PDB file of C-alpha atoms in Angstrom:
ATOM      1  CA  GLN A 442    -190.222 -80.000 -23.225  1.00  0.00           C
ATOM      2  CA  GLN A 443    -189.205 -82.870 -25.512  1.00  0.00           C
ATOM      3  CA  VAL A 444    -186.299 -83.669 -23.186  1.00  0.00           C
ATOM      4  CA  ARG A 445    -188.665 -83.698 -20.207  1.00  0.00           C
ATOM      5  CA  ALA A 446    -191.068 -86.030 -22.047  1.00  0.00           C
ATOM      6  CA  LYS A 447    -188.217 -88.397 -22.890  1.00  0.00           C
ATOM      7  CA  LEU A 448    -187.062 -88.374 -19.263  1.00  0.00           C
ATOM      8  CA  VAL A 449    -190.568 -89.238 -18.016  1.00  0.00           C
ATOM      9  CA  LEU A 450    -190.751 -92.076 -20.561  1.00  0.00           C
ATOM     10  CA  LEU A 451    -187.351 -93.397 -19.480  1.00  0.00           C
ATOM     11  CA  LEU A 452    -188.320 -93.363 -15.796  1.00  0.00           C
ATOM     12  CA  SER A 453    -191.547 -95.187 -16.547  1.00  0.00           C
ATOM     13  CA  LEU A 454    -189.639 -97.880 -18.426  1.00  0.00           C
ATOM     14  CA  LEU A 455    -187.223 -98.240 -15.531  1.00  0.00           C
ATOM     15  CA  GLY A 456    -190.188 -98.738 -13.233  1.00  0.00           C
ATOM     16  CA  LEU A 457    -191.533-101.492 -15.464  1.00  0.00           C
ATOM     17  CA  ALA A 458    -188.114-103.154 -15.480  1.00  0.00           C
ATOM     18  CA  ALA A 459    -187.811-103.168 -11.680  1.00  0.00           C
ATOM     19  CA  GLY A 460    -187.101-106.582 -10.230  1.00  0.00           C
ATOM     20  CA  GLY A 461    -189.886-108.595  -8.694  1.00  0.00           C
ATOM     21  CA  LYS A 462    -189.969-110.764  -5.574  1.00  0.00           C
ATOM     22  CA  LEU A 463    -190.089-114.456  -6.397  1.00  0.00           C
ATOM     23  CA  LEU A 464    -190.934-117.352  -4.092  1.00  0.00           C
ATOM     24  CA  VAL A 465    -189.306-120.587  -5.273  1.00  0.00           C
ATOM     25  CA  ILE A 466    -190.470-124.003  -4.059  1.00  0.00           C
ATOM     26  CA  PRO A 467    -188.273-126.513  -5.919  1.00  0.00           C
ATOM     27  CA  LEU A 468    -188.060-130.279  -6.156  1.00  0.00           C
ATOM     28  CA  GLU A 469    -184.956-132.122  -5.006  1.00  0.00           C
ATOM     29  CA  GLY A 470    -182.706-134.013  -7.400  1.00  0.00           C
ATOM     30  CA  SER A 471    -181.883-133.316 -11.027  1.00  0.00           C
ATOM     31  CA  HIS A 472    -185.006-131.147 -11.321  1.00  0.00           C
ATOM     32  CA  TRP A 473    -183.303-128.544  -9.144  1.00  0.00           C
ATOM     33  CA  LEU A 474    -180.074-128.379 -11.176  1.00  0.00           C
ATOM     34  CA  SER A 475    -181.630-126.730 -14.228  1.00  0.00           C
ATOM     35  CA  MET A 476    -183.937-124.560 -12.112  1.00  0.00           C
ATOM     36  CA  ARG A 477    -180.869-123.297 -10.232  1.00  0.00           C
ATOM     37  CA  GLU A 478    -179.393-121.977 -13.474  1.00  0.00           C
ATOM     38  CA  VAL A 479    -182.596-120.062 -14.229  1.00  0.00           C
ATOM     39  CA  LEU A 480    -182.576-118.503 -10.751  1.00  0.00           C
ATOM     40  CA  TYR A 481    -179.015-117.313 -11.248  1.00  0.00           C
ATOM     41  CA  VAL A 482    -180.017-115.452 -14.426  1.00  0.00           C
ATOM     42  CA  LEU A 483    -183.106-113.986 -12.716  1.00  0.00           C
ATOM     43  CA  SER A 484    -180.979-112.700  -9.844  1.00  0.00           C
ATOM     44  CA  GLN A 485    -178.620-111.076 -12.354  1.00  0.00           C
ATOM     45  CA  LYS A 486    -181.628-109.202 -13.743  1.00  0.00           C
ATOM     46  CA  GLY A 487    -182.411-107.721 -10.327  1.00  0.00           C
ATOM     47  CA  HIS A 488    -185.136-110.046  -9.050  1.00  0.00           C
ATOM     48  CA  GLU A 489    -185.271-110.855  -5.338  1.00  0.00           C
ATOM     49  CA  ILE A 490    -185.461-114.619  -4.887  1.00  0.00           C
ATOM     50  CA  VAL A 491    -186.392-116.666  -1.824  1.00  0.00           C
ATOM     51  CA  VAL A 492    -185.972-120.450  -2.044  1.00  0.00           C
ATOM     52  CA  VAL A 493    -187.882-122.596   0.448  1.00  0.00           C
ATOM     53  CA  ALA A 494    -186.439-126.085   0.938  1.00  0.00           C
ATOM     54  CA  PRO A 495    -186.145-128.795   3.602  1.00  0.00           C
ATOM     55  CA  GLU A 496    -183.099-128.829   5.896  1.00  0.00           C
ATOM     56  CA  ILE A 497    -182.030-132.192   4.487  1.00  0.00           C
ATOM     57  CA  GLY A 498    -181.346-132.341   0.764  1.00  0.00           C
ATOM     58  CA  LEU A 499    -179.006-133.474  -1.982  1.00  0.00           C
ATOM     59  CA  TYR A 500    -178.385-130.465  -4.209  1.00  0.00           C
ATOM     60  CA  ILE A 501    -180.463-127.602  -2.864  1.00  0.00           C
ATOM     61  CA  LYS A 502    -177.876-125.546  -1.015  1.00  0.00           C
ATOM     62  CA  PRO A 503    -177.534-121.823  -0.166  1.00  0.00           C
ATOM     63  CA  ARG A 504    -176.126-119.547  -2.879  1.00  0.00           C
ATOM     64  CA  GLU A 505    -175.361-115.869  -3.239  1.00  0.00           C
ATOM     65  CA  SER A 506    -178.017-115.494  -5.942  1.00  0.00           C
ATOM     66  CA  PHE A 507    -180.935-116.187  -3.561  1.00  0.00           C
ATOM     67  CA  LEU A 508    -182.051-116.191   0.064  1.00  0.00           C
ATOM     68  CA  MET A 509    -182.752-119.680   1.370  1.00  0.00           C
ATOM     69  CA  LYS A 510    -185.309-120.556   4.033  1.00  0.00           C
ATOM     70  CA  THR A 511    -185.260-124.111   5.422  1.00  0.00           C
ATOM     71  CA  TYR A 512    -187.584-126.155   7.594  1.00  0.00           C
ATOM     72  CA  PRO A 513    -187.159-129.484   9.482  1.00  0.00           C
ATOM     73  CA  VAL A 514    -188.318-132.816   8.001  1.00  0.00           C
ATOM     74  CA  PRO A 515    -188.902-136.240   9.607  1.00  0.00           C
ATOM     75  CA  PHE A 516    -186.185-138.239   7.787  1.00  0.00           C
ATOM     76  CA  THR A 517    -182.417-138.527   7.692  1.00  0.00           C
ATOM     77  CA  GLN A 518    -179.917-137.741   4.959  1.00  0.00           C
ATOM     78  CA  GLU A 519    -179.271-141.470   4.514  1.00  0.00           C
ATOM     79  CA  GLU A 520    -182.972-142.192   3.965  1.00  0.00           C
ATOM     80  CA  LEU A 521    -183.222-139.444   1.355  1.00  0.00           C
ATOM     81  CA  ASP A 522    -180.081-140.632  -0.458  1.00  0.00           C
ATOM     82  CA  GLN A 523    -181.382-144.185  -0.605  1.00  0.00           C
ATOM     83  CA  THR A 524    -184.788-143.113  -1.927  1.00  0.00           C
ATOM     84  CA  ILE A 525    -183.313-140.938  -4.676  1.00  0.00           C
ATOM     85  CA  ARG A 526    -180.864-143.698  -5.677  1.00  0.00           C
ATOM     86  CA  LYS A 527    -183.588-146.343  -5.972  1.00  0.00           C
ATOM     87  CA  THR A 528    -185.800-144.000  -7.983  1.00  0.00           C
ATOM     88  CA  SER A 529    -182.963-143.223 -10.396  1.00  0.00           C
ATOM     89  CA  GLN A 530    -182.017-146.880 -10.852  1.00  0.00           C
ATOM     90  CA  ASN A 531    -185.608-147.863 -11.575  1.00  0.00           C
ATOM     91  CA  VAL A 532    -185.771-145.519 -14.594  1.00  0.00           C
ATOM     92  CA  PHE A 533    -183.018-147.456 -16.398  1.00  0.00           C
ATOM     93  CA  GLU A 534    -184.062-151.010 -15.519  1.00  0.00           C
ATOM     94  CA  GLU A 535    -185.377-153.207 -18.300  1.00  0.00           C
ATOM     95  CA  GLY A 536    -187.835-156.088 -18.252  1.00  0.00           C
ATOM     96  CA  SER A 537    -191.429-156.958 -19.007  1.00  0.00           C
ATOM     97  CA  PHE A 538    -194.213-154.463 -18.570  1.00  0.00           C
ATOM     98  CA  LEU A 539    -195.490-156.285 -15.462  1.00  0.00           C
ATOM     99  CA  SER A 540    -192.111-156.336 -13.739  1.00  0.00           C
ATOM    100  CA  ARG A 541    -191.463-152.665 -14.545  1.00  0.00           C
ATOM    101  CA  PHE A 542    -194.955-151.729 -13.396  1.00  0.00           C
ATOM    102  CA  LEU A 543    -194.569-153.516 -10.033  1.00  0.00           C
ATOM    103  CA  LYS A 544    -191.104-152.046  -9.426  1.00  0.00           C
ATOM    104  CA  THR A 545    -192.322-148.588 -10.346  1.00  0.00           C
ATOM    105  CA  TYR A 546    -195.317-148.953  -8.038  1.00  0.00           C
ATOM    106  CA  GLU A 547    -193.089-149.932  -5.103  1.00  0.00           C
ATOM    107  CA  VAL A 548    -190.583-147.136  -5.742  1.00  0.00           C
ATOM    108  CA  LEU A 549    -193.329-144.544  -6.151  1.00  0.00           C
ATOM    109  CA  LYS A 550    -195.039-145.649  -2.953  1.00  0.00           C
ATOM    110  CA  ASN A 551    -191.847-145.253  -0.915  1.00  0.00           C
ATOM    111  CA  SER A 552    -190.617-142.010  -2.482  1.00  0.00           C
ATOM    112  CA  SER A 553    -194.094-140.468  -2.410  1.00  0.00           C
ATOM    113  CA  ALA A 554    -194.372-141.016   1.341  1.00  0.00           C
ATOM    114  CA  LEU A 555    -191.069-139.217   1.882  1.00  0.00           C
ATOM    115  CA  PHE A 556    -191.874-136.243  -0.342  1.00  0.00           C
ATOM    116  CA  LEU A 557    -195.409-135.991   1.040  1.00  0.00           C
ATOM    117  CA  ALA A 558    -193.942-135.743   4.545  1.00  0.00           C
ATOM    118  CA  THR A 559    -191.689-132.950   3.263  1.00  0.00           C
ATOM    119  CA  CYS A 560    -194.675-131.031   1.901  1.00  0.00           C
ATOM    120  CA  THR A 561    -196.761-131.563   5.034  1.00  0.00           C
ATOM    121  CA  HIS A 562    -193.999-130.233   7.274  1.00  0.00           C
ATOM    122  CA  LEU A 563    -193.693-127.126   5.107  1.00  0.00           C
ATOM    123  CA  LEU A 564    -197.420-126.375   5.188  1.00  0.00           C
ATOM    124  CA  HIS A 565    -197.638-126.911   8.950  1.00  0.00           C
ATOM    125  CA  ASN A 566    -194.597-124.804   9.780  1.00  0.00           C
ATOM    126  CA  LYS A 567    -196.529-121.824  11.130  1.00  0.00           C
ATOM    127  CA  GLU A 568    -193.492-119.585  11.569  1.00  0.00           C
ATOM    128  CA  LEU A 569    -192.342-120.090   7.974  1.00  0.00           C
ATOM    129  CA  VAL A 570    -195.842-119.757   6.517  1.00  0.00           C
ATOM    130  CA  THR A 571    -196.314-116.497   8.428  1.00  0.00           C
ATOM    131  CA  TYR A 572    -193.024-115.229   6.975  1.00  0.00           C
ATOM    132  CA  LEU A 573    -194.199-116.109   3.460  1.00  0.00           C
ATOM    133  CA  GLU A 574    -197.504-114.319   4.032  1.00  0.00           C
ATOM    134  CA  GLU A 575    -195.774-111.143   5.214  1.00  0.00           C
ATOM    135  CA  SER A 576    -193.131-111.139   2.458  1.00  0.00           C
ATOM    136  CA  LYS A 577    -195.564-110.012  -0.271  1.00  0.00           C
ATOM    137  CA  PHE A 578    -194.199-112.053  -3.174  1.00  0.00           C
ATOM    138  CA  ASP A 579    -195.152-111.330  -6.761  1.00  0.00           C
ATOM    139  CA  ALA A 580    -195.235-114.943  -7.963  1.00  0.00           C
ATOM    140  CA  VAL A 581    -194.358-118.556  -7.163  1.00  0.00           C
ATOM    141  CA  PHE A 582    -191.831-120.422  -9.303  1.00  0.00           C
ATOM    142  CA  THR A 583    -192.094-124.176  -8.809  1.00  0.00           C
ATOM    143  CA  ASP A 584    -191.683-127.638 -10.263  1.00  0.00           C
ATOM    144  CA  PRO A 585    -195.203-129.134 -10.273  1.00  0.00           C
ATOM    145  CA  LEU A 586    -194.103-132.785 -10.473  1.00  0.00           C
ATOM    146  CA  LEU A 587    -195.211-132.793  -6.838  1.00  0.00           C
ATOM    147  CA  PRO A 588    -197.771-130.017  -6.208  1.00  0.00           C
ATOM    148  CA  CYS A 589    -196.590-128.604  -2.876  1.00  0.00           C
ATOM    149  CA  GLY A 590    -195.538-125.345  -4.505  1.00  0.00           C
ATOM    150  CA  GLN A 591    -198.927-124.944  -6.104  1.00  0.00           C
ATOM    151  CA  ILE A 592    -200.686-125.551  -2.789  1.00  0.00           C
ATOM    152  CA  MET A 593    -198.678-122.694  -1.301  1.00  0.00           C
ATOM    153  CA  ALA A 594    -199.385-120.500  -4.338  1.00  0.00           C
ATOM    154  CA  GLU A 595    -203.111-121.077  -3.839  1.00  0.00           C
ATOM    155  CA  TYR A 596    -202.854-120.291  -0.136  1.00  0.00           C
ATOM    156  CA  LEU A 597    -200.949-117.049  -0.796  1.00  0.00           C
ATOM    157  CA  SER A 598    -203.200-116.151  -3.791  1.00  0.00           C
ATOM    158  CA  LEU A 599    -200.174-115.747  -6.050  1.00  0.00           C
ATOM    159  CA  PRO A 600    -199.733-116.454  -9.774  1.00  0.00           C
ATOM    160  CA  SER A 601    -197.577-119.508 -10.394  1.00  0.00           C
ATOM    161  CA  VAL A 602    -195.004-120.364 -13.040  1.00  0.00           C
ATOM    162  CA  TYR A 603    -194.209-124.030 -13.646  1.00  0.00           C
ATOM    163  CA  PHE A 604    -190.817-125.276 -14.771  1.00  0.00           C
ATOM    164  CA  LEU A 605    -190.820-128.904 -15.904  1.00  0.00           C
ATOM    165  CA  GLN A 606    -190.354-131.394 -18.683  1.00  0.00           C
ATOM    166  CA  GLN A 607    -193.551-133.387 -18.330  1.00  0.00           C
ATOM    167  CA  MET A 608    -196.032-134.612 -15.740  1.00  0.00           C
ATOM    168  CA  PRO A 609    -196.742-138.258 -14.907  1.00  0.00           C
ATOM    169  CA  CYS A 610    -199.854-139.691 -16.523  1.00  0.00           C
ATOM    170  CA  GLY A 611    -200.245-136.658 -18.742  1.00  0.00           C
ATOM    171  CA  LEU A 612    -201.658-134.525 -15.943  1.00  0.00           C
ATOM    172  CA  GLU A 613    -200.504-131.374 -17.727  1.00  0.00           C
ATOM    173  CA  PHE A 614    -202.906-132.262 -20.557  1.00  0.00           C
ATOM    174  CA  LYS A 615    -205.829-132.635 -18.167  1.00  0.00           C
ATOM    175  CA  ALA A 616    -204.979-129.523 -16.191  1.00  0.00           C
ATOM    176  CA  THR A 617    -204.780-127.337 -19.303  1.00  0.00           C
ATOM    177  CA  GLN A 618    -207.518-129.185 -21.258  1.00  0.00           C
ATOM    178  CA  CYS A 619    -204.914-129.815 -23.938  1.00  0.00           C
ATOM    179  CA  PRO A 620    -205.628-132.534 -26.548  1.00  0.00           C
ATOM    180  CA  ASN A 621    -203.847-135.792 -25.687  1.00  0.00           C
ATOM    181  CA  PRO A 622    -205.132-138.498 -28.064  1.00  0.00           C
ATOM    182  CA  PRO A 623    -203.775-142.023 -27.347  1.00  0.00           C
ATOM    183  CA  SER A 624    -203.781-142.685 -31.087  1.00  0.00           C
ATOM    184  CA  TYR A 625    -201.148-139.967 -31.503  1.00  0.00           C
ATOM    185  CA  ILE A 626    -199.123-139.489 -28.292  1.00  0.00           C
ATOM    186  CA  PRO A 627    -197.210-142.521 -26.891  1.00  0.00           C
ATOM    187  CA  ARG A 628    -197.735-143.337 -23.204  1.00  0.00           C
ATOM    188  CA  LEU A 629    -195.172-144.164 -20.539  1.00  0.00           C
ATOM    189  CA  PHE A 630    -193.607-147.670 -20.707  1.00  0.00           C
ATOM    190  CA  THR A 631    -194.973-148.423 -24.183  1.00  0.00           C
ATOM    191  CA  ASP A 632    -191.744-147.828 -26.165  1.00  0.00           C
ATOM    192  CA  LEU A 633    -193.992-146.616 -28.980  1.00  0.00           C
ATOM    193  CA  THR A 634    -193.460-143.678 -31.320  1.00  0.00           C
ATOM    194  CA  ASP A 635    -195.979-141.101 -32.501  1.00  0.00           C
ATOM    195  CA  ARG A 636    -196.645-143.290 -35.560  1.00  0.00           C
ATOM    196  CA  MET A 637    -198.701-146.325 -34.557  1.00  0.00           C
ATOM    197  CA  ASN A 638    -200.756-148.969 -36.300  1.00  0.00           C
ATOM    198  CA  PHE A 639    -204.163-150.028 -34.964  1.00  0.00           C
ATOM    199  CA  PHE A 640    -202.893-152.653 -32.501  1.00  0.00           C
ATOM    200  CA  GLN A 641    -200.244-150.289 -31.166  1.00  0.00           C
ATOM    201  CA  ARG A 642    -202.920-147.690 -30.548  1.00  0.00           C
ATOM    202  CA  VAL A 643    -204.944-150.259 -28.592  1.00  0.00           C
ATOM    203  CA  LYS A 644    -201.823-151.091 -26.549  1.00  0.00           C
ATOM    204  CA  ASN A 645    -201.251-147.388 -25.944  1.00  0.00           C
ATOM    205  CA  LEU A 646    -204.804-146.978 -24.665  1.00  0.00           C
ATOM    206  CA  ILE A 647    -204.444-149.949 -22.282  1.00  0.00           C
ATOM    207  CA  PHE A 648    -201.188-148.614 -20.877  1.00  0.00           C
ATOM    208  CA  GLU A 649    -202.825-145.269 -20.193  1.00  0.00           C
ATOM    209  CA  SER A 650    -205.252-146.847 -17.709  1.00  0.00           C
ATOM    210  CA  THR A 651    -202.370-148.347 -15.692  1.00  0.00           C
ATOM    211  CA  ASN A 652    -200.690-144.951 -15.493  1.00  0.00           C
ATOM    212  CA  TYR A 653    -203.748-143.472 -13.814  1.00  0.00           C
ATOM    213  CA  PHE A 654    -203.494-146.177 -11.158  1.00  0.00           C
ATOM    214  CA  LEU A 655    -199.888-145.188 -10.464  1.00  0.00           C
ATOM    215  CA  CYS A 656    -200.854-141.526 -10.307  1.00  0.00           C
ATOM    216  CA  ASP A 657    -203.508-142.197  -7.696  1.00  0.00           C
ATOM    217  CA  VAL A 658    -200.794-143.630  -5.454  1.00  0.00           C
ATOM    218  CA  VAL A 659    -198.677-140.488  -5.814  1.00  0.00           C
ATOM    219  CA  PHE A 660    -201.151-137.619  -6.078  1.00  0.00           C
ATOM    220  CA  GLU A 661    -204.281-138.573  -4.136  1.00  0.00           C
ATOM    221  CA  PRO A 662    -202.620-137.847  -0.751  1.00  0.00           C
ATOM    222  CA  TYR A 663    -201.722-134.353  -1.980  1.00  0.00           C
ATOM    223  CA  ALA A 664    -205.363-133.645  -2.716  1.00  0.00           C
ATOM    224  CA  LYS A 665    -206.210-134.561   0.861  1.00  0.00           C
ATOM    225  CA  VAL A 666    -203.391-132.434   2.306  1.00  0.00           C
ATOM    226  CA  ALA A 667    -204.335-129.490   0.067  1.00  0.00           C
ATOM    227  CA  SER A 668    -208.018-129.703   1.022  1.00  0.00           C
ATOM    228  CA  GLU A 669    -207.162-129.646   4.724  1.00  0.00           C
ATOM    229  CA  PHE A 670    -204.667-126.788   4.363  1.00  0.00           C
ATOM    230  CA  LEU A 671    -206.830-124.629   2.087  1.00  0.00           C
ATOM    231  CA  GLN A 672    -210.006-125.581   3.990  1.00  0.00           C
ATOM    232  CA  ARG A 673    -211.925-126.422   0.828  1.00  0.00           C
ATOM    233  CA  GLU A 674    -212.212-129.484  -1.379  1.00  0.00           C
ATOM    234  CA  VAL A 675    -209.644-129.457  -4.186  1.00  0.00           C
ATOM    235  CA  THR A 676    -208.130-132.024  -6.512  1.00  0.00           C
ATOM    236  CA  VAL A 677    -204.623-132.105  -7.922  1.00  0.00           C
ATOM    237  CA  ILE A 678    -206.061-131.190 -11.322  1.00  0.00           C
ATOM    238  CA  ASP A 679    -207.717-128.140  -9.714  1.00  0.00           C
ATOM    239  CA  LEU A 680    -204.356-127.047  -8.348  1.00  0.00           C
ATOM    240  CA  LEU A 681    -202.439-127.593 -11.577  1.00  0.00           C
ATOM    241  CA  SER A 682    -205.065-125.880 -13.711  1.00  0.00           C
ATOM    242  CA  ASN A 683    -204.447-122.560 -11.944  1.00  0.00           C
ATOM    243  CA  ALA A 684    -200.912-122.201 -13.308  1.00  0.00           C
ATOM    244  CA  SER A 685    -200.283-118.954 -15.175  1.00  0.00           C
ATOM    245  CA  ILE A 686    -197.435-120.265 -17.334  1.00  0.00           C
ATOM    246  CA  TRP A 687    -196.019-123.715 -18.076  1.00  0.00           C
ATOM    247  CA  LEU A 688    -192.332-123.493 -19.042  1.00  0.00           C
ATOM    248  CA  LEU A 689    -191.676-126.854 -20.713  1.00  0.00           C
ATOM    249  CA  LYS A 690    -188.129-128.130 -21.061  1.00  0.00           C
ATOM    250  CA  LEU A 691    -188.981-129.601 -24.445  1.00  0.00           C
ATOM    251  CA  ASP A 692    -187.785-129.095 -27.990  1.00  0.00           C
ATOM    252  CA  PHE A 693    -189.544-130.625 -30.984  1.00  0.00           C
ATOM    253  CA  THR A 694    -186.108-131.229 -32.508  1.00  0.00           C
ATOM    254  CA  LEU A 695    -185.578-133.902 -29.846  1.00  0.00           C
ATOM    255  CA  HIS A 696    -189.124-134.763 -28.727  1.00  0.00           C
ATOM    256  CA  TYR A 697    -192.254-135.898 -30.529  1.00  0.00           C
ATOM    257  CA  PRO A 698    -194.513-133.091 -31.740  1.00  0.00           C
ATOM    258  CA  ARG A 699    -197.525-132.696 -29.466  1.00  0.00           C
ATOM    259  CA  PRO A 700    -200.393-130.251 -28.968  1.00  0.00           C
ATOM    260  CA  LEU A 701    -199.757-127.193 -26.793  1.00  0.00           C
ATOM    261  CA  MET A 702    -201.967-124.625 -25.113  1.00  0.00           C
ATOM    262  CA  PRO A 703    -201.353-120.841 -25.251  1.00  0.00           C
ATOM    263  CA  ASN A 704    -199.793-120.706 -21.753  1.00  0.00           C
ATOM    264  CA  MET A 705    -197.371-123.549 -22.544  1.00  0.00           C
ATOM    265  CA  ILE A 706    -193.978-122.245 -23.641  1.00  0.00           C
ATOM    266  CA  LEU A 707    -191.154-124.436 -24.915  1.00  0.00           C
ATOM    267  CA  VAL A 708    -187.826-123.385 -23.398  1.00  0.00           C
ATOM    268  CA  SER A 709    -185.819-126.188 -25.040  1.00  0.00           C
ATOM    269  CA  GLY A 710    -183.433-128.338 -23.042  1.00  0.00           C
ATOM    270  CA  VAL A 711    -182.181-126.112 -20.246  1.00  0.00           C
ATOM    271  CA  SER A 712    -178.765-127.503 -19.350  1.00  0.00           C
ATOM    272  CA  CYS A 713    -177.474-127.860 -15.816  1.00  0.00           C
ATOM    273  CA  ALA A 714    -174.237-125.965 -16.511  1.00  0.00           C
ATOM    274  CA  HIS A 715    -172.795-123.750 -19.215  1.00  0.00           C
ATOM    275  CA  LYS A 716    -169.510-125.138 -20.517  1.00  0.00           C
ATOM    276  CA  LYS A 717    -167.601-124.341 -23.655  1.00  0.00           C
ATOM    277  CA  LEU A 718    -167.195-127.236 -26.076  1.00  0.00           C
ATOM    278  CA  THR A 719    -163.670-128.266 -26.865  1.00  0.00           C
ATOM    279  CA  GLN A 720    -162.448-127.761 -30.370  1.00  0.00           C
TER     280      GLN A 720
END
């Protein structure tokens, strides 16, 4: 009887360990490289993975560790390459706040239009959406920097897991109602640390208002697309706030300490490849 009880317990544990079915809606570029490594490990653990991506891309390519579903998009490979290159170059350019702000605004406007078109063509691909509905996924794994994955998670009524470093304009703080005091946490473009005097805190507060302007350019169209697709009024904050888990590629050894919420988990710096160091 003890042997039988142990066998029943073992079978129940095996059932709990059974692989799940994961829908992955990634973001092109360097964001995908670290996510790809996570998917490889998940596939090794027995999870069934379906990656949905546009036909034209830089790094998102088919692999043995997952099934890939693609859909057409209204731009060429050359246009995508040029957009990614300009976005990358802008990150490393120096100059005054005004010049950086104007360059960032122009780059964001152009890249946002391209990625928004990508999202729109996914949501309006009836054949692919029908396939996703019938596939009965357990969860959505996505990079929320652009919220197309979360729109699909809402449509399919699935829990979502985010994999990211940080959101523009501190949207992760708003979405999780996490404390984000400008007297403590430095804002984008300020070059400040987490230790500021009074005038630096004032500067930090001023810079925060400009970031919200940039975010309106990027995210407001997604709110409109999401509202039309879901047939109810939603904001980007509404979408982001429904995440089950935020996996943050942060480590307080390398980054400034900051408040966290219970569903925010630090996964340190997930590297893009595992290589042995030379002696």
